[in-house]
């Protein structure tokens, strides 16, 4: 098989960009025209990974019981050829056919290698198998299929790939439901199955290897519209699909291995992109002629009598995140705490290059009538109201609007207003904008909901989560200026979920906004989105450093060449608990690492 020529830039783009199913088909097309055997390449690499996965779990392929869940499309074809290769290496193979047909030559290969085929659909017409059974027998066959699947060592899920439409239906859905029930996998466990964080092999249930995409996920929008089959490993072909990057579907993919088919992705608009490779461009290195003011000054209206710690944490984080100075504004007692914890802070008004407001400030529901912090924030945010004075709004410094300030946001603001809600806060924001939304809706469709808030307000929206998504202006491409690339950041480990962690993020956000050339963000909303996502990335990296782990919400996939044998994939260190102050301590090293990654 031919070797793929790949520059480092191409490898980086492949690992950090995901493309819609339609775009992937467009990129496959020229290769198929040239007769490149894509299905064979997919199958061979899948078989290799299956062998590695089994061995890692102490099972040699010639002792393995393998079950293939095979759909009628090409995804089933990939799976059939892969399964045939495993049967050829001595595995005991059962193919469970969930559709009315199967890829005929791939099926033949499986049968020739000794695979047994169990057909579930009474209306199927599959050569070499028994047809025309009744509904009663169909029920018995389904039970038998589930018995075999649950007793197997490895289930290869090749029911649907990029041809999937809507939630899983019919026999694939019934089979997935039965399998998940018998495997004892609850929804919670599926959620815990984040990319690269959970070691394979769990409580006696079979390992699951997904072909191209786990069946049942929303391939293009990253949702989980219904029953789906979470995988330990997903082998994906040619290019990442959004479901391998966007939450919550990304959590169902397990470890992702991308097989490089040699697609020409240069200049092709991705549906979503990870911020990782771009972070260093958001960091302004100190220059010889710098003074503290030219490095950026952050102004913070954060914390309150009730939550003074938020003021301290956001100020310390901003101060550590590569700026010349921070100004803290708040009640005298809180300012006193800030200055005693951070003698470098200045508790006085003055010129700032970016603002941070709202962390540790009560929202409308919890505030006293005349809350000092809310009054100050309301008046500051009024300057960003495009409906009141657009010129003035456009000339205000960039601002991070967090927590208790989110309900003070004017209706229409410029893109250099960055919102940093979590799912619950985003739902409240949408309700304020007259959209009937709950936290669950946001958790189910995070990208769609964040995009709604961006569309309705104009603000850049950073929705916090294990995978953080940033919805703002997209990169402009010639002839296509309505692209909606979603930027994601998955560098944060689960240890980051600790009190004060969000305050630290807001501080880093303010610092990154402040260190951009003054005036450069106001008319460049794309740069705002990149800067915002970079702040989340550095926060996540600091969390990794503080907790001693490399496991995080999303990692770029392992890249595999069809001609190469696979590298050893190490599981990440688990790490240890942290408090928000530990994240602050780790910020400088996170900057160093982010800059090193760019080299
Ligand atoms: N194009 C190529 O040559 C390559 C493709 N590869 C693999 O092919 C799949 C895409 O194949 P396609 O036949 O277009 O679609 P699928 O197999 O994913 O799905 C069609 C199959 O699924 C049924 N179906 C669709 N939606 C649902 C649903 N909601 N519920 C139940 N069943 C559903 C539909 O009826 C068909 O039977 C791609 O992912 C790759 O795996 C390889 O990469 C090689 C090159
Ligand atoms: K699949």
Coordinates of C-alpha atoms and ligand atoms in Angstrom, one line a residue:
X1 CA 0.0 0.0 0.0
X2 CA 1.3 3.5 -0.8
X3 CA 2.9 5.7 1.8
X4 CA 1.2 9.0 2.4
X5 CA 3.3 12.2 2.0
X6 CA 2.4 14.4 4.8
X7 CA 3.9 17.7 6.0
X8 CA 3.8 18.6 9.7
X9 CA 1.3 21.3 8.9
X10 CA -1.0 18.8 7.2
X11 CA -0.7 16.4 10.1
X12 CA -1.6 19.2 12.5
X13 CA -4.6 20.3 10.4
X14 CA -5.8 16.7 10.1
X15 CA -5.6 16.2 13.8
X16 CA -7.3 19.5 14.8
X17 CA -10.0 20.0 12.2
X18 CA -13.3 18.2 11.6
X19 CA -15.3 18.3 8.4
X20 CA -19.0 17.6 7.7
X21 CA -20.0 14.3 6.1
X22 CA -20.8 16.1 2.9
X23 CA -17.3 17.7 2.8
X24 CA -15.7 14.3 3.5
X25 CA -17.6 12.7 0.6
X26 CA -16.3 15.5 -1.6
X27 CA -12.8 14.8 -0.5
X28 CA -13.2 11.0 -1.0
X29 CA -14.5 11.5 -4.5
X30 CA -11.2 12.2 -6.4
X31 CA -9.5 9.3 -4.7
X32 CA -12.2 6.9 -5.5
X33 CA -12.1 8.1 -9.1
X34 CA -8.4 7.3 -9.2
X35 CA -9.3 3.8 -7.9
X36 CA -7.6 4.2 -4.5
X37 CA -9.0 1.2 -2.5
X38 CA -10.4 3.3 0.4
X39 CA -12.6 0.5 1.9
X40 CA -9.7 -1.9 2.0
X41 CA -7.5 0.7 3.6
X42 CA -10.2 1.4 6.2
X43 CA -10.7 -2.4 6.8
X44 CA -7.0 -3.2 7.1
X45 CA -6.3 -0.5 9.7
X46 CA -9.4 -1.4 11.6
X47 CA -8.3 -5.0 11.8
X48 CA -4.9 -3.9 13.0
X49 CA -6.3 -1.8 15.7
X50 CA -8.7 -4.6 16.8
X51 CA -5.7 -6.9 17.2
X52 CA -3.8 -4.3 19.2
X53 CA -6.9 -3.5 21.4
X54 CA -7.5 -7.2 22.1
X55 CA -3.8 -7.8 22.9
X56 CA -3.7 -4.8 25.2
X57 CA -6.5 -6.5 27.1
X58 CA -4.7 -9.8 27.3
X59 CA -6.5 -11.6 24.4
X60 CA -4.7 -13.0 21.4
X61 CA -6.6 -12.7 18.2
X62 CA -6.8 -16.4 17.6
X63 CA -8.6 -16.9 20.9
X64 CA -10.9 -13.9 20.4
X65 CA -14.6 -14.0 20.0
X66 CA -15.5 -11.1 17.7
X67 CA -18.9 -9.8 16.8
X68 CA -19.5 -7.5 13.9
X69 CA -22.7 -5.4 13.9
X70 CA -23.0 -4.8 10.2
X71 CA -25.2 -2.3 8.4
X72 CA -26.3 -2.3 4.8
X73 CA -24.0 0.6 3.7
X74 CA -20.3 1.1 3.1
X75 CA -19.8 1.4 6.8
X76 CA -20.9 -2.2 7.0
X77 CA -18.5 -3.0 4.1
X78 CA -15.6 -1.6 6.0
X79 CA -16.5 -3.6 9.0
X80 CA -17.0 -6.8 7.0
X81 CA -13.6 -6.7 5.4
X82 CA -12.0 -5.9 8.7
X83 CA -13.8 -8.8 10.4
X84 CA -12.8 -11.1 7.6
X85 CA -9.1 -10.2 8.3
X86 CA -9.6 -11.0 11.9
X87 CA -11.3 -14.3 11.1
X88 CA -8.4 -15.0 8.8
X89 CA -6.1 -14.6 11.8
X90 CA -8.0 -17.1 13.8
X91 CA -10.7 -15.1 15.5
X92 CA -14.2 -16.7 16.0
X93 CA -16.4 -14.3 14.1
X94 CA -20.2 -13.7 14.1
X95 CA -21.6 -11.1 11.8
X96 CA -24.9 -9.7 12.9
X97 CA -26.7 -8.2 9.9
X98 CA -29.0 -5.4 10.9
X99 CA -30.2 -4.3 7.4
X100 CA -31.9 -5.8 4.5
X101 CA -28.6 -6.3 2.6
X102 CA -24.9 -6.4 3.1
X103 CA -21.9 -5.3 1.0
X104 CA -21.8 -8.4 -1.2
X105 CA -18.1 -8.9 -1.8
X106 CA -17.1 -8.0 1.7
X107 CA -19.7 -10.5 3.0
X108 CA -18.2 -13.2 0.8
X109 CA -14.7 -12.4 2.2
X110 CA -16.2 -12.9 5.7
X111 CA -17.8 -16.2 4.9
X112 CA -14.7 -17.5 3.1
X113 CA -12.7 -16.7 6.3
X114 CA -15.2 -18.8 8.3
X115 CA -17.4 -16.1 9.7
X116 CA -21.0 -17.0 10.7
X117 CA -23.8 -14.7 9.7
X118 CA -26.9 -14.0 11.7
X119 CA -29.5 -12.1 9.9
X120 CA -32.1 -10.1 12.0
X121 CA -34.5 -8.6 9.4
X122 CA -37.1 -11.1 8.1
X123 CA -37.3 -9.0 4.9
X124 CA -33.6 -9.2 4.2
X125 CA -32.3 -10.7 1.0
X126 CA -28.7 -11.7 1.8
X127 CA -27.1 -14.3 -0.4
X128 CA -26.0 -17.4 1.4
X129 CA -28.1 -16.8 4.4
X130 CA -31.6 -18.2 5.4
X131 CA -34.3 -15.8 4.4
X132 CA -38.1 -15.7 4.9
X133 CA -38.3 -16.3 8.6
X134 CA -41.3 -15.0 10.6
X135 CA -41.5 -12.3 13.2
X136 CA -41.4 -14.8 16.1
X137 CA -38.1 -16.2 14.8
X138 CA -36.9 -12.6 14.3
X139 CA -37.4 -12.0 18.0
X140 CA -35.5 -15.2 18.9
X141 CA -32.7 -14.2 16.5
X142 CA -32.4 -10.8 18.2
X143 CA -32.1 -12.4 21.6
X144 CA -29.5 -14.9 20.2
X145 CA -27.6 -12.0 18.7
X146 CA -27.5 -10.1 22.0
X147 CA -26.4 -13.2 23.8
X148 CA -23.5 -13.7 21.4
X149 CA -22.6 -10.0 21.4
X150 CA -22.5 -9.7 25.2
X151 CA -20.4 -12.8 25.6
X152 CA -17.9 -11.7 23.0
X153 CA -14.5 -10.1 23.6
X154 CA -14.9 -7.4 21.0
X155 CA -17.9 -5.8 19.3
X156 CA -17.1 -4.0 16.0
X157 CA -19.8 -1.4 15.4
X158 CA -20.3 -1.0 11.7
X159 CA -24.0 -0.3 11.6
X160 CA -23.9 3.3 10.4
X161 CA -21.2 5.8 9.5
X162 CA -21.4 9.1 7.7
X163 CA -24.6 7.9 5.9
X164 CA -26.6 8.0 9.1
X165 CA -29.6 10.2 9.1
X166 CA -31.3 11.2 12.3
X167 CA -31.6 9.1 15.5
X168 CA -30.9 5.4 15.1
X169 CA -34.0 3.6 14.0
X170 CA -35.3 0.1 13.4
X171 CA -33.2 -3.0 14.1
X172 CA -30.0 -1.0 14.6
X173 CA -31.7 0.9 17.4
X174 CA -33.3 -2.2 19.0
X175 CA -29.9 -4.0 18.9
X176 CA -28.1 -1.0 20.4
X177 CA -30.7 -0.7 23.1
X178 CA -30.5 -4.4 24.0
X179 CA -26.7 -4.3 23.9
X180 CA -26.4 -1.3 26.1
X181 CA -28.8 -2.7 28.6
X182 CA -27.0 -6.0 28.8
X183 CA -23.6 -4.4 29.0
X184 CA -24.9 -2.5 32.0
X185 CA -23.8 0.8 30.5
X186 CA -25.8 3.6 31.9
X187 CA -26.0 7.1 30.3
X188 CA -23.8 8.3 33.1
X189 CA -21.1 5.8 32.2
X190 CA -21.4 6.9 28.6
X191 CA -20.9 10.5 29.6
X192 CA -17.8 9.5 31.6
X193 CA -16.4 7.9 28.5
X194 CA -14.6 11.1 27.4
X195 CA -12.1 11.1 24.7
X196 CA -8.8 9.6 25.8
X197 CA -9.6 9.7 29.5
X198 CA -11.1 6.3 30.2
X199 CA -9.0 3.2 29.9
X200 CA -10.5 0.4 27.8
X201 CA -12.0 -2.8 29.3
X202 CA -14.8 -2.4 31.8
X203 CA -16.6 -4.7 34.1
X204 CA -16.6 -7.8 31.9
X205 CA -18.5 -6.1 29.0
X206 CA -17.0 -6.5 25.6
X207 CA -14.6 -3.9 24.1
X208 CA -16.3 -1.8 21.5
X209 CA -14.5 -0.6 18.4
X210 CA -16.5 1.8 16.2
X211 CA -16.0 2.0 12.5
X212 CA -15.8 5.6 11.3
X213 CA -18.4 6.9 13.8
X214 CA -20.2 5.3 16.7
X215 CA -23.6 4.3 15.4
X216 CA -26.4 6.7 16.7
X217 CA -24.4 9.9 17.1
X218 CA -25.2 13.1 15.3
X219 CA -22.3 12.9 12.8
X220 CA -22.4 16.6 11.8
X221 CA -23.7 18.3 14.9
X222 CA -22.1 16.3 17.7
X223 CA -25.4 15.6 19.4
X224 CA -26.6 12.3 20.8
X225 CA -30.2 12.3 19.3
X226 CA -31.1 8.8 20.7
X227 CA -29.7 5.4 21.6
X228 CA -26.1 5.1 20.5
X229 CA -23.2 2.7 21.0
X230 CA -20.4 4.3 22.9
X231 CA -17.0 3.1 21.8
X232 CA -13.7 2.4 23.5
X233 CA -11.9 3.2 20.3
X234 CA -13.2 4.9 17.1
X235 CA -11.3 4.3 13.9
X236 CA -12.2 7.2 11.6
X237 CA -11.2 7.5 8.0
X238 CA -9.8 10.3 5.8
X239 CA -10.7 13.2 8.1
X240 CA -12.3 13.8 11.5
X241 CA -16.1 14.3 11.5
X242 CA -17.6 16.8 13.9
X243 CA -19.0 14.0 16.1
X244 CA -15.4 13.2 17.0
X245 CA -14.8 16.7 18.3
X246 CA -18.0 18.2 19.5
X247 CA -19.7 17.4 22.8
X248 CA -21.6 15.3 23.7
X249 CA -21.0 12.9 20.8
X250 CA -17.2 13.2 21.2
X251 CA -17.5 11.6 24.6
X252 CA -19.1 8.5 22.9
X253 CA -16.1 8.1 20.6
X254 CA -13.5 7.0 23.2
X255 CA -10.0 7.1 21.9
X256 CA -10.0 8.3 18.3
X257 CA -7.6 7.0 15.6
X258 CA -7.6 8.8 12.3
X259 CA -6.5 6.9 9.2
X260 CA -4.9 9.3 6.7
X261 CA -6.3 8.5 3.3
X262 CA -4.3 11.4 1.7
X263 CA -7.3 13.8 1.4
X264 CA -6.4 17.2 0.1
X265 CA -7.7 19.3 3.0
X266 CA -5.8 22.4 2.2
X267 CA -8.3 25.3 1.9
X268 CA -11.3 23.1 2.7
X269 CA -13.5 24.8 5.3
X270 CA -13.7 22.7 8.5
X271 CA -17.0 22.5 10.5
X272 CA -15.0 22.8 13.7
X273 CA -11.5 23.2 14.8
X274 CA -9.5 22.8 18.0
X275 CA -7.7 25.9 19.2
X276 CA -4.5 24.0 20.3
X277 CA -2.3 24.9 17.3
X278 CA -3.3 28.6 17.4
X279 CA -2.8 29.4 21.1
X280 CA 0.7 30.7 20.7
X281 CA -0.5 33.4 18.3
X282 CA -2.7 34.8 21.1
X283 CA 0.3 35.2 23.4
X284 CA 2.1 38.5 23.2
X285 CA 5.7 38.1 24.1
X286 CA 7.3 41.0 26.1
X287 CA 9.3 43.3 23.9
X288 CA 12.5 45.2 24.6
X289 CA 10.8 48.6 24.7
X290 CA 7.8 47.4 26.8
X291 CA 6.7 49.1 29.9
X292 CA 4.0 47.7 32.1
X293 CA 1.2 49.7 30.3
X294 CA 2.2 48.5 26.9
X295 CA 2.1 44.8 28.0
X296 CA -1.6 45.3 28.8
X297 CA -3.6 46.3 31.8
X298 CA -6.6 44.3 33.0
X299 CA -9.5 45.9 34.9
X300 CA -11.6 43.6 37.1
X301 CA -15.0 44.3 38.6
X302 CA -15.3 40.9 40.2
X303 CA -16.0 39.4 43.7
X304 CA -18.4 40.7 46.3
X305 CA -18.8 40.8 50.1
X306 CA -20.3 37.3 49.8
X307 CA -17.6 35.9 47.4
X308 CA -14.4 37.9 48.1
X309 CA -12.4 34.8 47.0
X310 CA -13.5 35.3 43.4
X311 CA -12.0 38.7 43.3
X312 CA -8.7 37.3 44.6
X313 CA -8.6 34.4 42.2
X314 CA -9.6 36.3 39.1
X315 CA -7.1 39.0 39.9
X316 CA -4.2 36.6 40.7
X317 CA -5.0 34.6 37.5
X318 CA -5.0 37.8 35.4
X319 CA -1.8 39.0 37.0
X320 CA -0.1 35.6 36.2
X321 CA -1.2 35.6 32.6
X322 CA 1.3 37.8 30.9
X323 CA 0.1 41.3 31.4
X324 CA 1.8 44.5 32.8
X325 CA -0.7 45.3 35.5
X326 CA -4.1 44.7 36.9
X327 CA -6.6 47.2 38.4
X328 CA -9.1 45.9 40.8
X329 CA -12.4 47.7 41.4
X330 CA -14.8 46.6 44.2
X331 CA -15.9 47.2 47.8
X332 CA -13.1 48.4 50.0
X333 CA -13.0 45.3 52.1
X334 CA -12.7 43.1 49.0
X335 CA -10.1 45.3 47.4
X336 CA -8.2 45.0 50.7
X337 CA -8.2 41.2 50.4
X338 CA -7.1 41.4 46.7
X339 CA -4.2 43.7 47.5
X340 CA -3.0 41.6 50.5
X341 CA -3.1 38.4 48.4
X342 CA -1.6 40.2 45.4
X343 CA 0.5 43.2 46.4
X344 CA 1.1 43.8 42.6
X345 CA -2.6 44.8 42.2
X346 CA -3.7 48.4 42.0
X347 CA -7.0 49.1 43.6
X348 CA -7.8 52.3 41.6
X349 CA -9.5 53.4 38.4
X350 CA -7.4 54.2 35.3
X351 CA -6.9 53.2 31.7
X352 CA -7.4 49.4 30.9
X353 CA -7.0 47.4 27.7
X354 CA -9.6 44.8 28.8
X355 CA -12.2 44.2 31.4
X356 CA -13.4 41.2 33.4
X357 CA -16.7 41.6 35.1
X358 CA -19.1 39.4 37.0
X359 CA -17.1 36.5 38.6
X360 CA -18.2 36.2 42.2
X361 CA -20.8 38.9 41.7
X362 CA -24.4 37.9 42.6
X363 CA -26.9 37.6 39.8
X364 CA -30.3 39.5 39.9
X365 CA -31.9 36.7 41.9
X366 CA -29.4 36.7 44.7
X367 CA -28.4 40.4 44.8
X368 CA -29.6 43.1 47.2
X369 CA -31.5 45.9 45.5
X370 CA -28.5 48.3 45.2
X371 CA -25.5 46.0 44.9
X372 CA -22.4 48.1 44.4
X373 CA -20.7 45.7 42.0
X374 CA -23.8 45.2 39.9
X375 CA -24.4 48.9 39.6
X376 CA -20.8 49.5 38.4
X377 CA -21.0 46.6 35.9
X378 CA -24.4 47.7 34.6
X379 CA -23.1 51.1 33.9
X380 CA -19.9 49.8 32.2
X381 CA -21.9 47.3 30.1
X382 CA -24.2 50.1 29.0
X383 CA -21.3 51.4 27.0
X384 CA -21.3 48.2 24.9
X385 CA -25.0 48.6 23.9
X386 CA -25.0 48.8 20.1
X387 CA -28.6 50.1 20.3
X388 CA -27.6 53.1 22.4
X389 CA -24.3 54.3 20.8
X390 CA -22.8 52.0 18.2
X391 CA -19.6 54.1 17.8
X392 CA -18.9 54.1 21.5
X393 CA -19.6 50.4 21.8
X394 CA -17.2 49.6 19.0
X395 CA -14.5 51.7 20.7
X396 CA -14.8 50.2 24.2
X397 CA -12.0 47.8 25.3
X398 CA -12.7 44.0 24.9
X399 CA -14.6 42.6 27.9
X400 CA -15.1 39.2 29.5
X401 CA -18.6 39.0 31.0
X402 CA -18.8 36.2 33.5
X403 CA -21.2 34.7 36.0
X404 CA -23.3 37.3 37.8
X405 CA -22.8 39.9 35.1
X406 CA -24.4 37.8 32.4
X407 CA -27.9 39.0 33.3
X408 CA -26.8 42.6 32.9
X409 CA -25.8 42.2 29.2
X410 CA -27.4 44.6 26.8
X411 CA -29.4 43.0 24.0
X412 CA -27.0 43.8 21.1
X413 CA -23.3 44.0 21.7
X414 CA -20.2 43.8 19.5
X415 CA -18.1 40.7 19.1
X416 CA -15.4 41.9 21.4
X417 CA -17.8 41.2 24.3
X418 CA -16.9 37.7 25.4
X419 CA -19.4 35.7 27.5
X420 CA -18.2 32.8 29.6
X421 CA -21.3 30.9 30.7
X422 CA -21.6 27.3 31.8
X423 CA -24.6 25.3 30.6
X424 CA -27.0 26.5 33.3
X425 CA -26.0 30.1 32.8
X426 CA -26.4 29.8 29.0
X427 CA -29.9 28.4 29.5
X428 CA -30.7 31.4 31.7
X429 CA -29.3 33.8 29.1
X430 CA -31.5 32.1 26.4
X431 CA -34.5 32.5 28.7
X432 CA -33.7 36.2 29.0
X433 CA -33.6 36.4 25.2
X434 CA -37.2 34.8 25.2
X435 CA -36.0 31.4 24.2
X436 CA -37.6 28.5 26.2
X437 CA -34.5 26.6 27.3
X438 CA -33.4 24.4 30.1
X439 CA -29.9 23.4 31.3
X440 CA -30.7 19.9 29.8
X441 CA -31.4 21.4 26.4
X442 CA -28.0 23.1 26.5
X443 CA -26.3 19.9 27.6
X444 CA -28.0 18.0 24.7
X445 CA -27.3 20.6 22.0
X446 CA -24.5 22.8 23.4
X447 CA -23.2 24.1 20.0
X448 CA -26.7 25.0 18.8
X449 CA -27.5 26.8 22.0
X450 CA -24.2 28.7 22.1
X451 CA -24.7 29.7 18.4
X452 CA -28.2 31.0 19.3
X453 CA -26.8 33.3 21.9
X454 CA -24.1 34.5 19.5
X455 CA -26.6 35.1 16.8
X456 CA -29.1 36.9 19.1
X457 CA -26.6 39.1 20.9
X458 CA -23.6 39.4 18.6
X459 CA -21.3 38.5 21.6
X460 CA -18.6 35.9 21.3
X461 CA -19.8 33.0 23.4
X462 CA -17.5 30.6 25.2
X463 CA -19.6 27.8 26.6
X464 CA -17.6 26.0 29.4
X465 CA -17.6 22.3 29.6
X466 CA -15.2 19.3 29.5
X467 CA -15.0 20.4 25.9
X468 CA -15.4 24.1 25.8
X469 CA -16.9 25.6 22.6
X470 CA -16.4 29.1 21.3
X471 CA -19.0 30.5 18.9
X472 CA -18.0 33.8 17.4
X473 CA -17.2 35.1 14.0
X474 CA -15.8 32.4 11.7
X475 CA -12.7 32.6 9.5
X476 CA -13.6 34.2 6.2
X477 CA -12.8 32.3 3.1
X478 CA -13.0 33.7 -0.4
X479 CA -16.4 33.3 -1.9
X480 CA -17.8 31.9 1.4
X481 CA -18.1 34.4 4.1
X482 CA -20.9 32.7 6.0
X483 CA -19.0 29.8 7.3
X484 CA -19.7 28.8 10.9
X485 CA -16.5 27.1 12.2
X486 CA -16.9 26.2 15.8
X487 CA -13.7 26.4 17.8
X488 CA -13.3 23.9 20.6
X489 CA -10.9 23.6 23.5
X490 CA -10.5 20.3 25.2
X491 CA -7.3 20.8 27.2
X492 CA -9.1 20.9 30.6
X493 CA -8.9 17.8 32.8
X494 CA -12.0 16.8 34.9
X495 CA -10.0 17.9 38.0
X496 CA -10.7 21.5 36.9
X497 CA -14.3 21.2 38.1
X498 CA -13.5 22.9 41.5
X499 CA -14.8 26.0 43.2
X500 CA -13.1 29.1 41.8
X501 CA -11.9 27.5 38.6
X502 CA -14.2 29.7 36.5
X503 CA -12.9 32.8 38.3
X504 CA -9.4 31.8 37.2
X505 CA -10.5 31.3 33.6
X506 CA -12.1 34.8 33.6
X507 CA -8.9 36.3 34.9
X508 CA -6.8 34.5 32.2
X509 CA -9.4 35.7 29.6
X510 CA -9.0 39.3 30.7
X511 CA -5.3 39.0 30.4
X512 CA -5.3 37.5 27.0
X513 CA -7.7 40.1 25.7
X514 CA -5.6 42.9 27.2
X515 CA -2.3 41.7 25.7
X516 CA -3.6 42.0 22.1
X517 CA -2.5 45.1 20.3
X518 CA -4.8 47.9 21.5
X519 CA -7.7 48.4 19.2
X520 CA -7.0 45.2 17.2
X521 CA -10.0 43.2 18.5
X522 CA -12.8 45.7 18.1
X523 CA -13.0 45.1 14.3
X524 CA -11.7 41.6 14.2
X525 CA -14.3 39.3 15.9
X526 CA -12.5 36.3 14.5
X527 CA -9.4 37.2 16.5
X528 CA -11.6 37.6 19.5
X529 CA -12.9 34.1 19.2
X530 CA -9.3 32.8 18.8
X531 CA -8.2 34.7 21.8
X532 CA -11.1 33.6 23.9
X533 CA -10.6 29.9 23.0
X534 CA -6.8 30.3 23.7
X535 CA -7.6 31.5 27.2
X536 CA -9.7 28.4 27.8
X537 CA -6.8 26.3 26.4
X538 CA -4.2 27.9 28.8
X539 CA -6.6 27.4 31.7
X540 CA -7.0 23.7 30.8
X541 CA -3.3 23.3 30.4
X542 CA -2.7 24.9 33.8
X543 CA -5.2 22.4 35.1
X544 CA -3.3 19.5 33.6
X545 CA 0.0 20.8 35.0
X546 CA -1.5 21.4 38.5
X547 CA -3.2 18.0 38.7
X548 CA -0.4 16.0 37.0
X549 CA -2.5 14.5 34.3
X550 CA -2.6 14.6 30.5
X551 CA -6.1 13.2 30.4
X552 CA -8.5 15.9 29.3
X553 CA -11.8 16.6 27.6
X554 CA -10.6 16.3 24.1
X555 CA -7.2 15.3 22.6
X556 CA -6.2 15.4 18.9
X557 CA -6.6 11.8 17.5
X558 CA -3.7 9.5 16.8
X559 CA -2.8 9.6 13.2
X560 CA -2.3 6.4 11.4
X561 CA -1.0 5.7 7.9
X562 CA -2.6 2.7 6.0
X563 CA 0.9 1.5 5.2
X564 CA 2.2 1.7 8.8
X565 CA 1.7 -0.5 11.8
X566 CA 0.2 1.3 14.7
X567 CA 2.2 3.1 17.4
X568 CA 1.8 2.1 21.0
X569 CA -0.9 4.3 22.5
X570 CA -0.2 5.1 26.1
X571 CA -3.0 5.8 28.6
X572 CA -2.7 9.1 30.3
X573 CA -1.7 9.5 34.0
X574 CA -4.8 9.9 36.2
X575 CA -3.4 12.9 38.1
X576 CA -4.7 14.2 41.5
X577 CA -7.1 16.7 43.0
X578 CA -6.4 20.4 42.9
X579 CA -7.9 23.7 44.2
X580 CA -8.3 26.8 42.0
X581 CA -5.2 28.4 43.5
X582 CA -3.1 25.5 42.2
X583 CA -4.4 26.4 38.7
X584 CA -3.2 29.9 39.2
X585 CA 0.3 28.7 40.2
X586 CA 0.5 26.7 37.1
X587 CA -0.5 29.5 34.6
X588 CA 3.1 30.6 33.9
X589 CA 4.2 27.0 32.9
X590 CA 1.0 26.7 30.9
X591 CA 2.1 29.7 28.8
X592 CA 5.5 28.2 28.4
X593 CA 4.1 24.9 27.2
X594 CA 1.6 26.6 24.9
X595 CA 4.4 28.4 23.2
X596 CA 6.6 25.3 23.0
X597 CA 3.7 23.4 21.3
X598 CA 3.9 25.9 18.5
X599 CA 7.5 25.2 17.7
Ligands
LIG1 N1 -17.2 6.5 0.2 C1 -16.4 5.5 0.3 O1 -16.0 4.9 -0.6 C2 -15.8 5.2 1.6 C3 -16.7 5.1 2.7 N2 -16.3 4.5 3.7 C4 -17.3 4.1 4.7 O2 -18.6 4.3 4.2 C5 -19.3 4.9 5.2 C6 -20.5 5.7 4.5 O3 -21.2 4.7 3.8 P1 -22.7 4.9 3.3 O4 -23.0 3.7 2.6 O5 -22.8 6.1 2.6 O6 -23.5 5.1 4.6 P2 -23.5 4.2 6.0 O7 -23.0 2.9 5.8 O8 -22.9 5.1 7.0 O9 -25.0 4.2 6.3 C7 -26.0 3.7 5.4 C8 -26.9 2.6 6.1 O10 -27.3 3.0 7.3 C9 -28.7 3.1 7.3 N3 -29.2 4.2 8.2 C10 -29.0 5.5 7.9 N4 -29.5 6.2 8.9 C11 -30.0 5.4 9.8 C12 -30.7 5.5 11.1 N5 -30.9 6.7 11.6 N6 -31.1 4.4 11.7 C13 -30.8 3.2 11.2 N7 -30.2 3.0 10.0 C14 -29.8 4.0 9.3 C15 -29.1 3.2 5.9 O11 -30.4 2.7 5.7 C16 -28.1 2.3 5.2 O12 -28.4 1.0 5.4 C17 -18.4 5.8 5.9 O13 -18.8 6.2 7.2 C18 -17.2 4.9 6.0 O14 -17.3 3.9 7.0 C19 -14.9 4.2 4.0 O15 -14.3 5.2 4.6 C20 -14.2 3.9 2.7 C21 -14.4 4.9 1.7
LIG2 K1 -20.2 2.7 12.9

